[in-house]
CSV table of C-alpha atoms and ligand atoms in Angstrom, one decimal:
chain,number,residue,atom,x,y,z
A,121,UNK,CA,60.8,2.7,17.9
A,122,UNK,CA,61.0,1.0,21.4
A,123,UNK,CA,60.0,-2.1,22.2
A,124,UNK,CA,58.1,-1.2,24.9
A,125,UNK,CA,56.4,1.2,22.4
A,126,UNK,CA,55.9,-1.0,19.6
A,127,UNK,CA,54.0,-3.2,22.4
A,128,UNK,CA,51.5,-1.0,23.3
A,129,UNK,CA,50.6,-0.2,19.9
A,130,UNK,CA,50.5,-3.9,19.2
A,131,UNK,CA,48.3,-4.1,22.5
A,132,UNK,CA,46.3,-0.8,21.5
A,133,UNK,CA,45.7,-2.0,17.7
A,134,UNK,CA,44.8,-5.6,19.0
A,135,UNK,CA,42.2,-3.8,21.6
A,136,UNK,CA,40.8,-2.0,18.9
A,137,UNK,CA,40.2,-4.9,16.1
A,138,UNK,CA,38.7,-6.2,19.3
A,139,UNK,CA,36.5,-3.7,20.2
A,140,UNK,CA,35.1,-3.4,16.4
A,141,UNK,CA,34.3,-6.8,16.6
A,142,UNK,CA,32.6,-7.3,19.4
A,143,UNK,CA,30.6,-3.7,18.4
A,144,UNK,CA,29.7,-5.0,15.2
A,145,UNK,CA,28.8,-7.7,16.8
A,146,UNK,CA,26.1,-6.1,19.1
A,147,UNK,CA,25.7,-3.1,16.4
A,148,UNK,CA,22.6,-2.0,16.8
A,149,UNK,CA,20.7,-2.2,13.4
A,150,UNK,CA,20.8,1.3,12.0
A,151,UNK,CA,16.7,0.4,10.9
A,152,UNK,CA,14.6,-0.8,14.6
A,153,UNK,CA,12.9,-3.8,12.3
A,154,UNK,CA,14.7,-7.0,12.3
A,155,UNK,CA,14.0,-9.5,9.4
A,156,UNK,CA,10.5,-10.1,8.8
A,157,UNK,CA,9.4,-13.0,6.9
A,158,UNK,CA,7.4,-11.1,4.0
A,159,UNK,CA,4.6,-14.2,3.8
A,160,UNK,CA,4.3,-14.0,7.7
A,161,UNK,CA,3.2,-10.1,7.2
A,162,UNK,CA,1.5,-10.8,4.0
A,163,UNK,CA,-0.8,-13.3,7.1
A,164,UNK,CA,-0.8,-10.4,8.8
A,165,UNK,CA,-2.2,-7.7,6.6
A,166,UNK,CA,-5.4,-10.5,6.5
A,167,UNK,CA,-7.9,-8.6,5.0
A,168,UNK,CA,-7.8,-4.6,4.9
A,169,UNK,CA,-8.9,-1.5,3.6
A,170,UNK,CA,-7.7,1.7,2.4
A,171,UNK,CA,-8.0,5.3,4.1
A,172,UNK,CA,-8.6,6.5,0.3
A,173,UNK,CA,-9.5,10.0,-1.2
A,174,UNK,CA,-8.0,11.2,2.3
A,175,UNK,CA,-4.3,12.2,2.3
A,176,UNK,CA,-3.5,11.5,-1.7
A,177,UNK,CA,-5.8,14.3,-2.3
A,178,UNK,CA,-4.4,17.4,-3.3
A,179,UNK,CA,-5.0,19.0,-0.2
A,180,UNK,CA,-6.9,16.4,3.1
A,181,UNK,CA,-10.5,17.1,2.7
A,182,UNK,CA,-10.6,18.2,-0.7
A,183,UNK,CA,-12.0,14.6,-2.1
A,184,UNK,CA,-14.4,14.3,0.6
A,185,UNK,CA,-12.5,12.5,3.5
A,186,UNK,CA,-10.5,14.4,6.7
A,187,UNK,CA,-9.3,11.2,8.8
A,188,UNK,CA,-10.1,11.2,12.6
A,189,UNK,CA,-8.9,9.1,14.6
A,190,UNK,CA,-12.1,7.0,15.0
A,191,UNK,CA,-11.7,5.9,12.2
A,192,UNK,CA,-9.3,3.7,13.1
A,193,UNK,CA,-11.2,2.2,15.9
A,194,UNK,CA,-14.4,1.7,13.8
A,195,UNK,CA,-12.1,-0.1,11.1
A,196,UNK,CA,-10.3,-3.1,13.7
A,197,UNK,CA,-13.7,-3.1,14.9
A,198,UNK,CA,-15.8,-4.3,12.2
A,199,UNK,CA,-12.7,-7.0,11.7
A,200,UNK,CA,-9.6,-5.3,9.7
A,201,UNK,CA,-6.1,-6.6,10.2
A,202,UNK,CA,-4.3,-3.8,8.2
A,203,UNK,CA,-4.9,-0.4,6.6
A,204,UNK,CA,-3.6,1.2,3.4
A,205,UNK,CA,-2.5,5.0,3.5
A,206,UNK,CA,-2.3,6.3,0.1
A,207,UNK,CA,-0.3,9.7,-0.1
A,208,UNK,CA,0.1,12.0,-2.1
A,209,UNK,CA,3.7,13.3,-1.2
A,210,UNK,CA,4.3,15.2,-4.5
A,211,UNK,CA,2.0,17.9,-3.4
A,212,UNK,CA,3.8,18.4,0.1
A,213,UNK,CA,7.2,19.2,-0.8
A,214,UNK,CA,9.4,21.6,-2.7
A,215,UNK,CA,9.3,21.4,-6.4
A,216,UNK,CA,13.2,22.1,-6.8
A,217,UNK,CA,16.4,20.5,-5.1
A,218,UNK,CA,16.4,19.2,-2.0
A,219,UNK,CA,12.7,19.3,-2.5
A,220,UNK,CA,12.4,19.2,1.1
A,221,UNK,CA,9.0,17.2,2.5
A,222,UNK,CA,6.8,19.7,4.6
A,223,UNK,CA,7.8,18.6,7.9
A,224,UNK,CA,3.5,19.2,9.1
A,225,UNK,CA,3.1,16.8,6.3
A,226,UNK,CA,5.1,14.5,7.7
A,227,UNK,CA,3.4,14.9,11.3
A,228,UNK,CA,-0.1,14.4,9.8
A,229,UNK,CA,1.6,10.9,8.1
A,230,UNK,CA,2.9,10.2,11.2
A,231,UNK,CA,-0.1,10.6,13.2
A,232,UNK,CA,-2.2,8.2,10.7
A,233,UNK,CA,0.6,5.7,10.7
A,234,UNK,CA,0.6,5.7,14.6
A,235,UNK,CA,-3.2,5.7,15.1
A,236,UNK,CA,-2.9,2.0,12.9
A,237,UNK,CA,0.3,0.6,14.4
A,238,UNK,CA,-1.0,1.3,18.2
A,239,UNK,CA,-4.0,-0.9,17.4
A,240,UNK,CA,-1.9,-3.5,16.2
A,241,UNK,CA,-2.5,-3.1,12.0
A,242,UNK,CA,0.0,-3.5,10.1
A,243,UNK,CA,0.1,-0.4,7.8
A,244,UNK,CA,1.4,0.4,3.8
A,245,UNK,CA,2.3,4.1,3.2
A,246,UNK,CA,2.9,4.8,-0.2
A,247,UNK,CA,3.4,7.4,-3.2
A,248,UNK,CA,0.0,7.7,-4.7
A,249,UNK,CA,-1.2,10.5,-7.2
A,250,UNK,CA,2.7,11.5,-8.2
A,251,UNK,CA,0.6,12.1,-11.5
A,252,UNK,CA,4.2,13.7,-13.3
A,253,UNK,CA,5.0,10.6,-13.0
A,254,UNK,CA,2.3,9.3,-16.0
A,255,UNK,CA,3.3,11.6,-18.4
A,256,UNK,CA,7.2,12.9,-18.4
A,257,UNK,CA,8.7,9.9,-15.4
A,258,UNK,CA,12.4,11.1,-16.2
A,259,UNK,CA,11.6,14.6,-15.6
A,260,UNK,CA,10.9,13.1,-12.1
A,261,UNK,CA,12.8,10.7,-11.3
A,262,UNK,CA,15.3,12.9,-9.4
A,263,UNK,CA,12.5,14.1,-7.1
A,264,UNK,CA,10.9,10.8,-6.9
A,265,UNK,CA,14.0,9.4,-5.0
A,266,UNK,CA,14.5,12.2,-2.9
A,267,UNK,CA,10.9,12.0,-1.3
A,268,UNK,CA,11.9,8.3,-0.6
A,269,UNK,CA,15.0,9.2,1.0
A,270,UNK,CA,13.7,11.6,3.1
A,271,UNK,CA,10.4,8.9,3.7
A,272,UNK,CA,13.0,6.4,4.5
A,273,UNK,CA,15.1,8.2,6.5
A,274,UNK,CA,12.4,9.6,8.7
A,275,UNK,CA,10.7,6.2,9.4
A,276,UNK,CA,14.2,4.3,9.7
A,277,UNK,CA,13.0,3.6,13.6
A,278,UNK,CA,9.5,2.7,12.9
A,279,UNK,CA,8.3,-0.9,13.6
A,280,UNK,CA,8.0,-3.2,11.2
A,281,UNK,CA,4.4,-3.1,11.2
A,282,UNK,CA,5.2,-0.2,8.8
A,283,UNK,CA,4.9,-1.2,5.2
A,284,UNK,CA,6.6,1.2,2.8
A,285,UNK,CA,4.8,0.7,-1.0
A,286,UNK,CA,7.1,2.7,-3.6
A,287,UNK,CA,4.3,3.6,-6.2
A,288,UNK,CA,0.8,3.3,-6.9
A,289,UNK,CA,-0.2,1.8,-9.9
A,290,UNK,CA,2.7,2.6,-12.2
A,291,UNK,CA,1.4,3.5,-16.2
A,292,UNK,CA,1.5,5.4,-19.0
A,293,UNK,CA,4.6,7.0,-20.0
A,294,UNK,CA,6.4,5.3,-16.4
A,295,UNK,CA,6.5,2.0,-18.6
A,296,UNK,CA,7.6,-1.4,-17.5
A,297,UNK,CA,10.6,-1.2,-18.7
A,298,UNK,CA,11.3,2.3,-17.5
A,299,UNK,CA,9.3,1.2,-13.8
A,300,UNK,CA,11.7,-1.7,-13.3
A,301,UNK,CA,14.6,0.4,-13.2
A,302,UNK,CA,12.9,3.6,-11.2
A,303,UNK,CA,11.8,0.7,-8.9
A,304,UNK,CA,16.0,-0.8,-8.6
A,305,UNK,CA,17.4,2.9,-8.0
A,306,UNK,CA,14.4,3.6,-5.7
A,307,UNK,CA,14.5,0.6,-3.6
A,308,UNK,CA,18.2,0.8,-3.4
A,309,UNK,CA,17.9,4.0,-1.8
A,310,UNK,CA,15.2,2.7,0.9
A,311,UNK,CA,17.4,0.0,1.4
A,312,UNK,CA,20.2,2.7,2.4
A,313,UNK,CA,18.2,3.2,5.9
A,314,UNK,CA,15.8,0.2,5.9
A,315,UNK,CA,17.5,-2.8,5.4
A,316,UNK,CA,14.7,-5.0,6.3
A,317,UNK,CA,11.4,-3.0,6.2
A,318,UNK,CA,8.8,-4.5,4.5
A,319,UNK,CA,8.6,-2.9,1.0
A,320,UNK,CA,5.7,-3.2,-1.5
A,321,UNK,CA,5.9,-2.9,-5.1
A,322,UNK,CA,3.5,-2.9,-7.6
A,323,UNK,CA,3.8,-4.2,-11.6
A,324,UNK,CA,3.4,-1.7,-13.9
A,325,UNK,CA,0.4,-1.2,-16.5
A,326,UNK,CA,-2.1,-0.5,-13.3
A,327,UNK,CA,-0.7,-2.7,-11.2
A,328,UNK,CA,-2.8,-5.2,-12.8
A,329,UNK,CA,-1.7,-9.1,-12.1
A,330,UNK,CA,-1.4,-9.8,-16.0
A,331,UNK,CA,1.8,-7.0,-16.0
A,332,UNK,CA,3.4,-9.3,-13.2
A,333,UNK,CA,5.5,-11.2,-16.3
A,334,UNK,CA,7.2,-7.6,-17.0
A,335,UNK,CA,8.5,-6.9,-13.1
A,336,UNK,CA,12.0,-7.2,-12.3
A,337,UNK,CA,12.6,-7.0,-8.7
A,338,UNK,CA,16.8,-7.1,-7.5
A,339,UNK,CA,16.8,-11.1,-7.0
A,340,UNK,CA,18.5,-10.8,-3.6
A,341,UNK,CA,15.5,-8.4,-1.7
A,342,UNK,CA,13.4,-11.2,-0.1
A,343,UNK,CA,11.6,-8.4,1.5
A,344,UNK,CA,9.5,-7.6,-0.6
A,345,UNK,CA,5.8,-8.1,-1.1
A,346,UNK,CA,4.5,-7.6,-4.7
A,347,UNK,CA,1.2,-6.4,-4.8
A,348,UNK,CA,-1.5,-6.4,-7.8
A,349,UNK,CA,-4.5,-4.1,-7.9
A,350,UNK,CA,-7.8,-6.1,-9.5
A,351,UNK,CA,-10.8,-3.9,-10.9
A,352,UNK,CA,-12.0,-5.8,-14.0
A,353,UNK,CA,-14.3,-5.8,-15.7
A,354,UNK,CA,-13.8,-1.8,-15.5
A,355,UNK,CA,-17.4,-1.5,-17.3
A,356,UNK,CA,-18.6,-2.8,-14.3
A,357,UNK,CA,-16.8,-1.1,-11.4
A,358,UNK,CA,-15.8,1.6,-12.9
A,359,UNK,CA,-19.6,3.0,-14.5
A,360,UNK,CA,-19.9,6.6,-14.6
A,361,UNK,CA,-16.5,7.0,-12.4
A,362,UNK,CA,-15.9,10.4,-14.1
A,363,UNK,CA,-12.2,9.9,-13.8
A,364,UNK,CA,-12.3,7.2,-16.1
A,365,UNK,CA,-12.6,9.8,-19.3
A,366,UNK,CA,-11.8,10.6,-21.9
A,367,UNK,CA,-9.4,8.0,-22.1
A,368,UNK,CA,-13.1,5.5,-21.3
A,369,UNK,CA,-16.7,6.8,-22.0
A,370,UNK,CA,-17.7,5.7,-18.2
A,371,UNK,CA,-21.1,6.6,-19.2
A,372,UNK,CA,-21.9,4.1,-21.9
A,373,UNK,CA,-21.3,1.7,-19.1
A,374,UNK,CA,-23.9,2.5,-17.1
A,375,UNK,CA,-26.4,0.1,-16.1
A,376,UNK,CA,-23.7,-2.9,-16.6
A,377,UNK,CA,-24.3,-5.6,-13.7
A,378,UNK,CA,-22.4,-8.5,-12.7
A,379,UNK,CA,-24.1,-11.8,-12.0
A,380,UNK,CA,-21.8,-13.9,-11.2
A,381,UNK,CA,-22.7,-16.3,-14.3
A,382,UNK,CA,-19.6,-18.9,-15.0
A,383,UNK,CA,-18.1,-17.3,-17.9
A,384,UNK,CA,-17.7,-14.0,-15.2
A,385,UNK,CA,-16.2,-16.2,-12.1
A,386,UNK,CA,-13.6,-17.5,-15.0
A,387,UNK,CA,-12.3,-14.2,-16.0
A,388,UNK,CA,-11.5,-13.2,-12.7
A,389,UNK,CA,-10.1,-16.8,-11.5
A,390,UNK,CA,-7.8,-16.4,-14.6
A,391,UNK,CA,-6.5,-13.8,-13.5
A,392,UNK,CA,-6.1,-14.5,-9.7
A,393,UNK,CA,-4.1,-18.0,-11.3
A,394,UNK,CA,-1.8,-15.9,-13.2
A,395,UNK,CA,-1.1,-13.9,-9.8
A,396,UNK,CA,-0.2,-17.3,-8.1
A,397,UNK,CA,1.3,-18.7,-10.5
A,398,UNK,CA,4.0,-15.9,-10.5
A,399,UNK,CA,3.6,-16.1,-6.4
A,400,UNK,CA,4.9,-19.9,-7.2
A,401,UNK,CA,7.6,-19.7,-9.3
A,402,UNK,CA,9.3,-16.5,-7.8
A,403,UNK,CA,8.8,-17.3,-4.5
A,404,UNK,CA,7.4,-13.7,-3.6
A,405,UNK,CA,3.9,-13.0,-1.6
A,406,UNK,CA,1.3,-11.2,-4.0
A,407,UNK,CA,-1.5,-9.2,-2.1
A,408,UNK,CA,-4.0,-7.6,-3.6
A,409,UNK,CA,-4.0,-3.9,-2.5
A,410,UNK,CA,-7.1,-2.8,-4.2
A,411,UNK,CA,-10.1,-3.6,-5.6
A,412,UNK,CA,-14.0,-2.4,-5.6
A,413,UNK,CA,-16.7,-0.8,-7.2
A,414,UNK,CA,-17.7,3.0,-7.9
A,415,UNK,CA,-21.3,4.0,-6.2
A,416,UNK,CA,-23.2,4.0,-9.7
A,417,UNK,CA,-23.2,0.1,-10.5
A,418,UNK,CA,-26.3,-1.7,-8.6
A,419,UNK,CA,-25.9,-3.0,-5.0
A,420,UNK,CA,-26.6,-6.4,-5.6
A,421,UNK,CA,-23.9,-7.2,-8.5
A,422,UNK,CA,-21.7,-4.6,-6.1
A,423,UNK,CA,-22.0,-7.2,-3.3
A,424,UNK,CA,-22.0,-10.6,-6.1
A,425,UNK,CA,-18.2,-9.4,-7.6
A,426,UNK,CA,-16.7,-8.0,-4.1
A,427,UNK,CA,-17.7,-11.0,-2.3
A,428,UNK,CA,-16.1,-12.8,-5.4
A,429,UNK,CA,-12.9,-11.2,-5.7
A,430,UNK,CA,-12.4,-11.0,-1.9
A,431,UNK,CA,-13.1,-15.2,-1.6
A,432,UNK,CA,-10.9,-15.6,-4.6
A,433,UNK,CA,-7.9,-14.2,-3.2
A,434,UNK,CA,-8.6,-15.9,0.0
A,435,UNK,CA,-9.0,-18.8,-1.5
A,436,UNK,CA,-5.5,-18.6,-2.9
A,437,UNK,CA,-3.7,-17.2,0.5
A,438,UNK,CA,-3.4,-13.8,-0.8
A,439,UNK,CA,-4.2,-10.6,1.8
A,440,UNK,CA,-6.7,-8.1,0.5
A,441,UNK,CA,-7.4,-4.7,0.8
A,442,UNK,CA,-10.7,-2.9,-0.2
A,443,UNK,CA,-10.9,0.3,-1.5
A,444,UNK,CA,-12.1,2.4,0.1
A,445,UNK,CA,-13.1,3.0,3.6
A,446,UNK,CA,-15.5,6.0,3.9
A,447,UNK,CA,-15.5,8.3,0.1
A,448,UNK,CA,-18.7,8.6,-1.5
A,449,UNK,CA,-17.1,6.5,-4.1
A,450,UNK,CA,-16.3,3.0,-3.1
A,451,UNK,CA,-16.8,3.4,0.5
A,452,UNK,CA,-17.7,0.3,2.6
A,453,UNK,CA,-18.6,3.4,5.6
A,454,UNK,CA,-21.5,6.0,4.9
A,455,UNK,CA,-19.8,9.1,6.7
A,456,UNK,CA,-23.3,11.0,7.0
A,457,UNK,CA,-25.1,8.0,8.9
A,458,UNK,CA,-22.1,6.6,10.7
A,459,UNK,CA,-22.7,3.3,9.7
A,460,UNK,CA,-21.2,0.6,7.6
A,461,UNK,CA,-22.9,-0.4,3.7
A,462,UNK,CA,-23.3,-3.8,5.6
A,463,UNK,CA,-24.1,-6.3,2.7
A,464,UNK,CA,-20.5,-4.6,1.1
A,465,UNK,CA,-18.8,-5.3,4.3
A,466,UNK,CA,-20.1,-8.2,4.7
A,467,UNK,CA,-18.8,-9.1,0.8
A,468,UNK,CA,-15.2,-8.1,2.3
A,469,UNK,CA,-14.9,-9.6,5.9
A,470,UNK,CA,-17.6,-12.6,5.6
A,471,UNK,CA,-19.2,-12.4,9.6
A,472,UNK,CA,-17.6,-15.7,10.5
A,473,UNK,CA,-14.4,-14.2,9.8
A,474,UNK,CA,-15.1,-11.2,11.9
A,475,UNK,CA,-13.5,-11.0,15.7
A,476,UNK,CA,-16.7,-11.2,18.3
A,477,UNK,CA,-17.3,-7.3,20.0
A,478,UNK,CA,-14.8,-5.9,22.2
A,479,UNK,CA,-16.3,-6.1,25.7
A,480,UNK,CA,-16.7,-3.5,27.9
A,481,UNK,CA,-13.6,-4.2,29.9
A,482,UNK,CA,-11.9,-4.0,26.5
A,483,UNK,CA,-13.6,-0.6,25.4
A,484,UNK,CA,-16.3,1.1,24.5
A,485,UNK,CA,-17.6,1.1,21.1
A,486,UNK,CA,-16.8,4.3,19.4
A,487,UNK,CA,-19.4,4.1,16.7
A,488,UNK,CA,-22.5,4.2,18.7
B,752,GLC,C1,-6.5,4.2,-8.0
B,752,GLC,C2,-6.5,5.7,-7.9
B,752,GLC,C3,-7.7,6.2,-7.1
B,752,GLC,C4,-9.0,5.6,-7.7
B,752,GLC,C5,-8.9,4.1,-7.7
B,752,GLC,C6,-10.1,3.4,-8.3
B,752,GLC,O1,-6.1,3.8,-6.8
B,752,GLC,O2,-5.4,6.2,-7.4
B,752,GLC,O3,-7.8,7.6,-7.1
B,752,GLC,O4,-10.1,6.0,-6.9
B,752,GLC,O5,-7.7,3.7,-8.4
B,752,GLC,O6,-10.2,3.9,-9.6
């Protein structure tokens, strides 16, 4: 080999290491959200509420609620900072390998998650109502993690405002053993195309905040926010919810009221202690992504415990999000009269909290 030769390869190899470098250096992030502090967009998700018994249905419409966009607008209106989407993937995509997502799924998703982010709410999409999941997990684990690659993948280029939550209220048979390592393998794959999104998970055992000492989240992912779910006591919220059997008798709890007495405040300020408490000592944001009460329990105790919970996990810095927006279930929004349950809104965004109307410069109002 010539000198001359030698050289240029020299010359040619030395470009190159060069050129890496400097590439890597400006390499593009292959996910568009930089590093988001998860406590900043724990702030930012404020107080929220979820689009619920829409797209985690089996089919949209079939528990009541088709989303329009209006929806949206009425939500920042009244006050909202953030929205949860719960979705129910499972019944959109092919029950055998590569169990392919229906890509007019994915547009309907799309649409919902673009309607929030372009009025500036922060968003959570999840996996909601994956109910194979409850009884045989292993069976599903496979497909379970090839929906969230293909989520992952599609919203790689998404802003950050997008939260991704991995599973709704993990129970049953998906244990917390068996959830802490579905929830490693699953976030690792996330992680594969979104290295910094924001990704929620929730403790097993109903996501309730006393399963929060059984979670085991890879030490390293500081972007995380955990999030805990808070319906108790269940004879309360949950009277006559027909869902609720035959595992409950949601009948015999009809007519149960909450006043508020001390001995009630203290079971719930327990249990919003333990939440920060695990907050504290791992350093993690909790938010609580549900809570509320089913139609059949009495308005007043309906607005005493929602105004409660919602204050109580003010109180303690954590975001909240009500569920639900508009079902004939929990819904803060009467569909029929196209107007907000005011004394349960109210409960949830306290008026001094809420931003003054938009002026007209700013827009009209879409609900009148
Ligand atoms: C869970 C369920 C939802 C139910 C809510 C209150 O989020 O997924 O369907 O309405 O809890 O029980």
């Amino acid at each position: 080999m010539s000198r001359t030769t030698k050289q240029s390869m020299f010359l040619a190899t030395a470009f190159l290491i060069i050129f890496n470098l400097v590439s890597a250096a400006n390499a593009v992030p292959n996910s568009a959200t930089a590093k988001v502090d998860p406590f900043q967009m724990d702030k930012l998700l404020g107080r929220g509420v979820n689009l619920g018994n829409a797209l985690e249905a089996p089919r949209e419409g079939e528990w009541g609620v088709t989303l329009k966009e209006e929806y949206f607008d009425i939500i920042k209106q009244a006050g909202f900072n953030s929205i949860r989407l719960p979705t129910r993937w499972s019944a959109h995509a092919m029950a055998e390998k590569p169990y392919t997502i229906d890509p007019n799924f994915f547009k309907r998703i799309d649409w919902a998650v673009n309607c929030a982010i372009s009025r500036n709410m922060p968003i959570m999409v999840n996996i909601q109502q994956y109910v194979e999941l409850y009884t045989d997990p292993n069976a599903h684990k496979e497909r379970f993690i090839a929906l969230w690659k293909q989520i992952a993948e599609h919203y790689k280029d998404y802003p950050d405002k997008l939260l991704l939550e991995l599973f709704n209220e993990p129970d049953d048979a998906l244990t917390p053993e068996l959830w802490n390592d579905f929830l490693k393998d699953t976030l690792a794959v996330v992680r594969e195309s979104n290295p910094n999104r924001i990704v929620v998970i929730d403790p097993a055992r109903d996501s309730i905040p006393s399963s929060l000492k059984f979670l085991k989240i890879p030490e390293n992912d500081r972007n995380i926010i955990v999030s805990v779910h808070y319906y108790f006591p269940l004879a309360f919220t949950h009277q006559g919810a027909p869902w609720m059997s035959p595992k409950y008798d949601p009948n015999s709890w009809m007519g149960t009221k909450w006043m508020g007495t001390d001995a009630e405040k203290k079971a719930i300020t327990d249990e919003f202690d333990i939440a920060v408490a695990w907050s504290k000592a791992n350093n993690r944001p909790v938010n609580l992504g549900e809570f509320g009460t089913y139609k059949k329990a009495d308005m007043e105790s309906r607005v005493r415990w929602t105004k409660f919970v919602a204050d109580t996990a003010a109180e303690r810095g954590m975001s909240l999000l009500y569920w639900e927006f508009c079902a004939q279930e929990f819904g803060l929004y009467d569909q029929q009269t196209r107007s907000w349950r005011k004394p349960l809104l109210d409960a949830v965004i306290p008026p001094a909290v809420s931003p003054p109307a938009l002026n007209k410069a700013e827009g009209s109002n879409p609900t009148k």
